[in-house]
């Protein structure tokens, strides 16, 4: 069970307040602008800047 | 109806969320899992809730999330989150209190200007009174907190009143008097007492044990939140107590009865910021919103004891 669309709709990147989207493996939310991944653990989106993982590219 | 519960994984927030779900509300819960106490306890608090499709949960901080998006479609806010702890609020720590208790509340109120809600119920605290001479404590008494924590709760409460007067945000503040029951925070007296008793350790009591509190069971607190949403006039402040004043020594006597044995007690020096007595005058809450506490200290203690017993034996979840 992934997180619901309803929940996704009320989430934004806590750093830039911009849009985020579910990654392919559906275990994280990505902010392209900040290049950050917010993990989803046990179906709980962890929307804390300190916990976000930088996306390498 | 859709509700936002802040501090939803905490002691009161989790009980309140369960109650709202039973009332057929949708609940969005947010909690930052501050490392004030073990994460596993908070996870257990919401384990049942999370099975319910009407409950959505976000790990996040009110200081960081996009509040306007969060409030999208929300009808009522129950603002329960706060950095707790009277004794820890001195010194360097105060920033944590001013950020999470004052600033976070102000940001939420600001967001309500753009995303109106039907009611904004704020969890205030009897600690705003401090060592007042007036007993029972009246909502109209001059607040005089004796801890930085109390100052932060009062500041946020004043902001709620201001945002009602200036912007019409329909805030209601509930001054909770020492809340107890299942899921009580591990730093709180009853939780510690039961745990020590179960581990055959002496109970450490600050002072002579003759300090008294108007102990309030969490079920009564939850009910008061609902009544505040349904019936309270905006801009108002209400005392929410348990209906009687009990000393810590009396509580320990009741605990002995519950456990069916003697308990060793070590009395220690008093702590800065501790108040001697609290007692709520609940005339206003009774008359204006129909609040009447239902859980006696004897029955209430039993619910907490059963829960701590499970916690100590490792059967946490419920
Ligand atoms: Zn971003």
XYZ file of C-alpha atoms and ligand atoms in Angstrom:
376
model
C 0.000 0.000 0.000
C 1.554 3.240 -1.153
C 0.467 6.657 -0.054
C -2.817 7.987 -1.379
C -3.285 10.632 -4.052
C -5.223 12.654 -1.516
C -2.185 12.801 0.721
C 0.158 13.562 -2.181
C -2.020 16.518 -3.115
C -1.406 18.297 0.179
C 2.343 17.752 0.222
C 5.026 20.062 -1.050
C 8.770 20.300 -0.710
C 9.328 21.660 2.799
C 12.409 23.499 1.620
C 11.182 25.407 -1.455
C 7.426 24.703 -1.088
C 7.466 23.572 -4.686
C 5.825 20.526 -6.238
C 7.090 17.053 -5.517
C 6.336 13.726 -7.137
C 6.498 10.044 -6.322
C 9.656 8.309 -7.510
C 9.577 5.175 -9.657
C 10.094 2.810 -6.768
C 7.310 4.602 -4.871
C 9.362 4.860 -1.726
C 10.213 8.510 -1.947
C 9.102 11.951 -3.038
C 11.327 14.015 -5.265
C 11.839 17.752 -5.479
C 13.636 18.501 -8.742
C 14.444 22.047 -7.797
C 16.183 21.180 -4.515
C 17.437 17.820 -5.836
C 16.168 16.188 -2.675
C 14.460 12.911 -1.964
C 11.998 12.676 0.900
C 11.719 9.078 1.899
C 8.489 7.219 2.506
C 8.940 4.718 5.302
C 6.116 2.330 6.238
C 3.813 4.473 4.094
C 4.705 7.593 6.087
C 6.145 10.451 4.026
C 8.987 11.998 5.958
C 8.751 15.656 5.063
C 11.636 16.936 7.153
C 14.421 18.928 5.498
C 17.012 17.403 7.820
C 15.999 13.880 6.848
C 15.952 14.489 3.103
C 18.529 12.708 0.937
C 20.396 14.588 -1.794
C 19.864 13.156 -5.268
C 23.152 12.537 -7.049
C 23.450 13.366 -10.699
C -15.658 16.798 7.937
C -11.911 16.943 7.595
C -9.750 17.722 10.620
C -6.099 18.552 10.973
C -4.578 17.212 14.177
C -1.114 18.505 14.954
C 0.952 16.342 17.264
C -1.178 13.411 16.092
C 1.301 10.758 17.220
C 1.547 12.177 20.690
C -0.284 11.321 23.870
C -3.363 13.522 23.428
C -3.208 13.899 19.640
C -3.447 10.153 19.046
C -6.451 9.739 21.358
C -8.137 12.736 19.771
C -7.522 11.403 16.260
C -9.130 8.092 17.204
C -12.133 9.894 18.621
C -12.534 11.995 15.477
C -12.334 8.925 13.255
C -15.107 7.356 15.347
C -17.130 10.513 14.754
C -16.788 9.771 11.019
C -14.318 12.601 10.399
C -11.385 12.427 8.047
C -8.181 13.174 9.863
C -4.873 14.474 8.602
C -2.268 14.026 11.295
C 1.117 15.644 11.405
C 3.898 15.024 13.884
C 7.598 15.773 13.786
C 8.596 12.872 16.056
C 10.740 15.196 18.112
C 13.357 13.194 19.932
C 11.974 14.111 23.337
C 11.051 10.474 23.832
C 11.437 7.175 21.999
C 10.036 7.044 18.512
C 8.745 3.526 19.077
C 6.250 4.787 21.658
C 4.819 7.328 19.255
C 4.707 4.778 16.457
C 2.716 2.496 18.714
C 0.353 5.360 19.564
C -0.792 5.588 15.947
C -0.463 1.931 14.956
C -4.219 1.333 15.081
C -5.091 4.645 13.485
C -2.917 3.939 10.513
C -5.050 0.982 9.534
C -7.938 3.356 8.991
C -8.387 4.768 5.509
C -9.776 8.012 6.881
C -6.501 8.733 8.609
C -3.589 10.251 6.710
C -0.304 10.879 8.398
C 2.695 13.063 7.633
C 5.967 13.179 9.447
C 6.831 16.824 9.281
C 7.247 20.085 11.102
C 4.731 22.920 11.064
C 7.735 25.195 10.716
C 8.678 23.613 7.389
C 5.677 22.183 5.566
C 3.603 24.136 3.088
C 0.750 24.996 5.459
C -1.601 26.269 2.770
C -1.486 22.968 0.962
C -1.811 21.131 4.236
C -4.966 23.100 5.085
C -6.553 22.431 1.720
C -10.035 21.088 2.479
C -9.533 21.162 6.244
C -12.625 22.235 8.205
C -11.289 22.163 11.755
C -7.829 22.381 13.277
C -7.007 20.734 16.569
C -3.607 22.167 17.367
C -2.159 19.750 19.921
C 1.507 19.750 19.047
C 4.001 21.453 21.329
C 7.395 20.940 22.783
C 6.471 19.581 26.196
C 8.327 19.628 29.475
C 8.247 22.330 32.113
C 11.606 21.578 33.679
C 13.517 21.271 30.404
C 12.410 24.651 29.120
C 15.136 26.695 30.753
C 18.409 27.804 29.186
C 19.581 26.980 25.676
C 16.554 24.791 25.121
C 14.209 27.727 25.030
C 14.594 28.175 21.281
C 12.976 24.783 20.772
C 10.026 26.010 22.831
C 9.704 29.383 21.144
C 9.936 27.793 17.685
C 7.579 24.882 18.214
C 5.107 26.438 20.621
C 4.948 30.093 19.614
C 6.219 30.450 16.049
C 4.537 27.277 14.767
C 1.199 28.446 16.186
C 1.607 31.872 14.629
C 2.383 30.320 11.239
C -0.669 28.100 11.430
C -2.854 31.084 12.343
C -1.400 33.068 9.446
C -2.219 30.241 7.072
C -5.822 30.286 8.298
C -6.192 33.835 6.993
C -5.929 32.418 3.486
C -7.501 29.055 4.130
C -10.408 29.640 6.510
C -11.487 26.971 8.967
C -14.662 26.495 10.990
C -12.783 26.267 14.271
C -9.202 26.367 15.448
C -8.917 24.603 18.788
C -5.667 25.343 20.572
C -4.320 23.089 23.324
C -3.250 25.514 26.009
C -2.159 24.591 29.496
C -2.827 25.286 33.157
C 0.857 26.218 33.312
C -0.138 29.668 32.044
C -1.458 30.408 35.549
C 1.767 29.687 37.383
C 1.692 30.108 41.127
C -1.474 32.145 41.259
C -3.075 32.889 44.612
C -6.508 32.252 43.132
C -7.667 28.707 43.704
C -9.580 27.447 41.879
C -7.980 29.104 38.879
C -10.308 31.278 36.843
C -9.961 32.049 33.171
C -10.087 35.707 34.177
C -7.227 35.386 36.704
C -4.033 37.183 35.784
C -1.793 34.579 34.100
C 1.642 34.462 35.653
C 3.615 31.460 34.362
C 6.605 30.292 36.391
C 8.351 28.349 33.621
C 9.518 29.286 30.131
C 7.258 26.493 28.898
C 4.269 28.247 30.492
C 5.353 31.509 28.908
C 5.453 29.879 25.468
C 1.983 28.344 25.883
C 0.559 31.659 27.055
C 2.162 33.557 24.175
C 0.574 31.183 21.669
C -2.774 31.439 23.440
C -2.592 35.224 23.252
C -1.820 34.953 19.545
C -4.962 32.849 19.108
C -7.037 35.586 20.771
C -5.360 38.256 18.659
C -5.968 36.431 15.413
C -9.620 36.111 16.341
C -9.985 39.795 17.194
C -8.069 41.061 14.179
C -8.749 38.516 11.464
C -11.767 36.580 12.702
C -9.948 33.244 12.905
C -12.371 31.269 15.100
C -9.903 30.178 17.750
C -10.781 28.513 21.041
C -8.136 27.789 23.672
C -8.440 24.968 26.150
C -6.258 25.156 29.228
C -5.581 21.522 30.004
C -4.888 20.639 33.627
C -2.315 17.836 34.128
C -3.448 15.192 31.666
C -2.969 11.488 32.320
C -4.140 8.133 31.001
C -2.887 5.499 28.578
C -0.011 6.760 26.365
C 1.004 9.424 28.856
C 4.486 10.694 28.017
C 7.325 8.803 29.701
C 8.577 11.935 31.461
C 5.278 12.528 33.241
C 4.784 11.637 36.892
C 2.218 8.830 36.734
C 4.011 7.094 33.899
C 7.281 7.191 35.803
C 5.648 6.076 39.038
C 3.979 3.058 37.454
C 7.118 2.128 35.612
C 9.265 2.353 38.746
C 6.678 0.396 40.712
C 6.639 -2.360 38.092
C 10.416 -2.460 38.068
C 10.519 -2.580 41.877
C 12.322 0.721 42.082
C 11.514 3.450 44.602
C 9.237 6.245 43.382
C 11.090 9.544 43.153
C 8.893 12.440 44.205
C 9.933 16.076 43.902
C 9.084 17.939 47.111
C 7.012 16.497 49.958
C 4.303 14.959 47.790
C 1.710 17.334 49.179
C 1.632 19.375 45.980
C -1.747 18.913 44.361
C -3.016 18.839 40.815
C -6.340 18.849 39.090
C -5.550 15.635 37.210
C -7.554 15.254 34.013
C -8.091 12.017 32.163
C -7.290 12.095 28.467
C -10.820 10.880 27.564
C -12.234 14.011 29.172
C -9.710 16.171 27.313
C -10.697 14.615 24.001
C -14.385 15.186 24.725
C -13.620 18.809 25.611
C -11.972 19.303 22.223
C -15.081 18.082 20.461
C -17.324 20.316 22.579
C -15.029 23.255 21.858
C -15.420 22.622 18.139
C -19.187 22.207 18.335
C -20.243 24.744 20.900
C -17.589 27.250 21.911
C -17.825 30.889 20.931
C -14.678 31.863 19.048
C -12.043 33.907 20.834
C -12.761 32.218 24.159
C -10.497 30.454 26.662
C -11.676 27.547 28.834
C -10.264 25.633 31.763
C -10.440 21.896 31.231
C -9.800 19.990 34.435
C -10.636 16.657 35.970
C -12.938 17.977 38.632
C -10.964 17.378 41.802
C -7.687 18.297 43.433
C -5.513 15.366 44.421
C -2.086 15.379 46.055
C 0.732 13.230 44.724
C 0.717 11.335 48.026
C -2.961 10.515 47.515
C -2.163 9.310 44.013
C 0.543 7.050 45.420
C -1.964 5.605 47.918
C -4.298 4.782 45.026
C -1.408 3.212 43.141
C -0.659 0.986 46.132
C -4.286 -0.166 46.089
C -4.065 -0.872 42.357
C -0.850 -2.853 42.644
C -1.946 -4.453 45.896
C 1.341 -3.802 47.655
C 3.486 -1.235 49.413
C 5.610 1.152 47.335
C 8.863 2.742 48.379
C 8.945 6.519 47.956
C 12.021 8.778 47.888
C 11.280 12.433 48.460
C 13.645 14.884 46.751
C 14.110 18.643 46.460
C 11.572 20.734 44.575
C 12.192 21.716 40.967
C 12.353 25.208 39.492
C 9.221 25.956 37.562
C 7.014 23.522 39.450
C 3.726 24.904 40.697
C 2.462 24.025 44.165
C -1.252 23.553 43.494
C -3.574 23.604 40.534
C -7.334 23.459 40.475
C -9.574 24.482 37.623
C -12.691 26.498 38.033
C -14.863 24.886 35.391
C -17.995 26.951 35.704
C -17.362 28.548 32.317
C -16.620 25.285 30.488
C -19.727 23.759 32.066
C -22.041 26.619 31.221
C -20.775 27.573 27.781
C -19.862 24.251 26.199
C -21.426 21.672 28.529
C -18.127 20.179 29.622
C -18.254 17.862 32.620
C -15.376 15.488 33.440
C -16.484 11.863 33.607
C -13.418 9.852 34.583
C -12.548 9.617 38.283
C -8.916 9.535 39.332
C -9.355 5.959 40.580
C -10.763 4.685 37.256
C -8.390 6.825 35.245
C -5.303 5.561 37.028
C -6.346 2.030 36.233
C -6.375 2.737 32.479
C -2.875 4.158 32.642
C -1.619 1.318 34.797
C -2.884 -1.300 32.336
C -1.118 0.505 29.517
C 2.223 0.995 31.298
C 2.085 -2.683 32.248
C 1.873 -3.598 28.566
C 4.613 -1.142 27.692
C 6.983 -2.486 30.316
C 6.346 -6.070 29.304
C 7.109 -5.192 25.672
C 3.557 -5.517 24.375
C 3.437 -1.905 23.348
C 1.069 -1.698 20.449
C -2.484 -0.535 20.990
Zn 12.362 21.862 -3.053
